[in-house]
Amino acid sequence: MLLVLRRYISRLPEKIWFRAMLFSVGAIAAAAAAEWVGPLIPYEADLEIASGSVGDILTILASSMLAVIAFSVSIMVSAYGSATSTATPRTIALMLADDRSQNALSTFLGTFLFSIVGIIGLSAGYYDDQGRIILFFATIAVIVIISGTLINWIQQLSTFGRMNDLIERVEQATSKALRWHGQHPYLNAQPPVEVPEDALPVRCDIASGVVTSIDMGQLQETASQQDVTVHLIIHPGKLIYPARPLLYLSGEGAKAADRQPFRDSILVEHDRSFDQDPRFGLVVLSEIASRALSPAVNDPGTAISVLDSGLRCFEVLAEASAEPKEAKYSRVHGPEIAVEDLFTDFFIKIARDGAGIVEVQQRVQLCLLALAQSWPDLFASAAADASRNALARALDTIVHKADTEDLKARSQKVDDCCDE
């Protein structure tokens, strides 16, 4: 439950309602505080015209913000629907967590509530003369904020939910997860070793689901308390079910160990997330390319853009893997995510769906060559396997001799990097 609570709290800033609630509470507090701040002014302000017009200004703000909120929500819902139909539904989570759209909607809602509270206070005679002056200046400040927010929101609407925007969002989330994975291989734990024959398995005690988070600190602490060594065999993104072990316990205290704290360290949910799962982002990118390569869409250009994004993601992984940080958890042996699996998640699926499109196959071979030449120790072997796989798929579909010879030559260059 502690892991679930921490996970819930960490995701609060991504929720639209949470940020809107904070803005709304702040706006209401600002409107209500005008009466309290007024008496603190050491002199009498002579701004009768301004204080008399504040009610009209607040009325205009309230009516206009209500229309802006309705318009913004309709635009966001339309963008979510467009992303689902043109890219993949897995991108919706990233759009919902977008800071700029959340700030815009929260600011509009906060301004509306500020105006309503101010109008109610004026109608009820809540403000004295100085309080009305403070409310006037607060209203001016709100107008300045809302003007900047509107300009930023209008600018964002030109790209929000468009294909390039979606690809960039997925690329950023994937790069973040891959960078962390490269810096902390094996989930910041010790490298995997052969599990002892007498090790005891720990299985999940709930229905099947997907691992979304693993509390390595809690695993380390529990292992120390119970004098065991943990062999973690799953990583975020893995599908688990009651018969599948999550981890194994070895050591003197393994037989008497309480297994529930180990289960509680692993969060299982219905859907995968980008946070600790580097493979998920690559899968989502490949899904966008697959949708673009379907006969109904037939958009090789989008698939090529996705391949370029994937290349940059693998470059991030390579740079992070060059300087890994020292393992933090001594009693836990973490799982390994093979480069071959990452390539399968990304390149092989695109090569499969774009088997008959020459330009897509050429870009696949070019990206594999770039990785194999730049980081041969890390990528050469997996790139060569992926290159041969992509070439075989292409040769089954493409019949023009010049195209097939070109692809064979490109694939041979990738193979040569593996032999060097």
PDB file of N, CA and C in Angstrom, residues 19 34 44 86 89 108 123 126 137-138 187 301 361 402 410:
ATOM      1  N   ARG A  19      -4.014  20.205 -10.667  1.00  0.00           N
ATOM      2  CA  ARG A  19      -3.491  21.542 -10.925  1.00  0.00           C
ATOM      3  C   ARG A  19      -4.622  22.568 -10.984  1.00  0.00           C
ATOM      4  N   ALA A  34      -8.513  40.127  -0.312  1.00  0.00           N
ATOM      5  CA  ALA A  34      -8.484  41.557  -0.610  1.00  0.00           C
ATOM      6  C   ALA A  34      -9.025  42.379   0.555  1.00  0.00           C
ATOM      7  N   GLU A  44      -4.858  56.302   2.643  1.00  0.00           N
ATOM      8  CA  GLU A  44      -6.121  56.187   1.931  1.00  0.00           C
ATOM      9  C   GLU A  44      -5.882  56.365   0.441  1.00  0.00           C
ATOM     10  N   THR A  86      -5.095   8.724 -35.391  1.00  0.00           N
ATOM     11  CA  THR A  86      -3.987   8.880 -36.331  1.00  0.00           C
ATOM     12  C   THR A  86      -2.680   8.282 -35.839  1.00  0.00           C
ATOM     13  N   PRO A  89      -3.534   5.088 -29.215  1.00  0.00           N
ATOM     14  CA  PRO A  89      -4.146   5.521 -27.941  1.00  0.00           C
ATOM     15  C   PRO A  89      -3.142   5.636 -26.799  1.00  0.00           C
ATOM     16  N   PHE A 108      -7.507  29.436 -16.647  1.00  0.00           N
ATOM     17  CA  PHE A 108      -8.833  29.892 -17.061  1.00  0.00           C
ATOM     18  C   PHE A 108      -9.869  29.613 -15.969  1.00  0.00           C
ATOM     19  N   SER A 123     -21.243  42.207  -4.315  1.00  0.00           N
ATOM     20  CA  SER A 123     -22.701  42.261  -4.176  1.00  0.00           C
ATOM     21  C   SER A 123     -23.132  42.163  -2.716  1.00  0.00           C
ATOM     22  N   TYR A 126     -19.006  42.873   1.028  1.00  0.00           N
ATOM     23  CA  TYR A 126     -17.909  42.292   1.803  1.00  0.00           C
ATOM     24  C   TYR A 126     -16.700  43.219   1.844  1.00  0.00           C
ATOM     25  N   PHE A 137      -6.567  46.012  -8.109  1.00  0.00           N
ATOM     26  CA  PHE A 137      -5.186  45.708  -8.523  1.00  0.00           C
ATOM     27  C   PHE A 137      -4.984  44.200  -8.710  1.00  0.00           C
ATOM     28  N   ALA A 138      -5.636  43.384  -7.884  1.00  0.00           N
ATOM     29  CA  ALA A 138      -5.554  41.938  -8.068  1.00  0.00           C
ATOM     30  C   ALA A 138      -6.167  41.537  -9.409  1.00  0.00           C
ATOM     31  N   LEU A 187      18.378  -1.864 -12.844  1.00  0.00           N
ATOM     32  CA  LEU A 187      17.548  -1.119 -11.893  1.00  0.00           C
ATOM     33  C   LEU A 187      18.355  -0.652 -10.676  1.00  0.00           C
ATOM     34  N   GLY A 301       6.416   8.748 -44.846  1.00  0.00           N
ATOM     35  CA  GLY A 301       7.143   9.866 -44.256  1.00  0.00           C
ATOM     36  C   GLY A 301       7.073   9.875 -42.741  1.00  0.00           C
ATOM     37  N   GLN A 361      12.605   0.754 -45.750  1.00  0.00           N
ATOM     38  CA  GLN A 361      13.652  -0.248 -45.551  1.00  0.00           C
ATOM     39  C   GLN A 361      15.045   0.383 -45.630  1.00  0.00           C
ATOM     40  N   ALA A 402      17.182  -3.378 -58.713  1.00  0.00           N
ATOM     41  CA  ALA A 402      17.995  -2.272 -58.220  1.00  0.00           C
ATOM     42  C   ALA A 402      17.721  -1.996 -56.737  1.00  0.00           C
ATOM     43  N   ARG A 410      23.404  -2.224 -48.235  1.00  0.00           N
ATOM     44  CA  ARG A 410      23.266  -1.530 -46.954  1.00  0.00           C
ATOM     45  C   ARG A 410      23.355  -2.513 -45.787  1.00  0.00           C
TER      46      ARG A 410
END
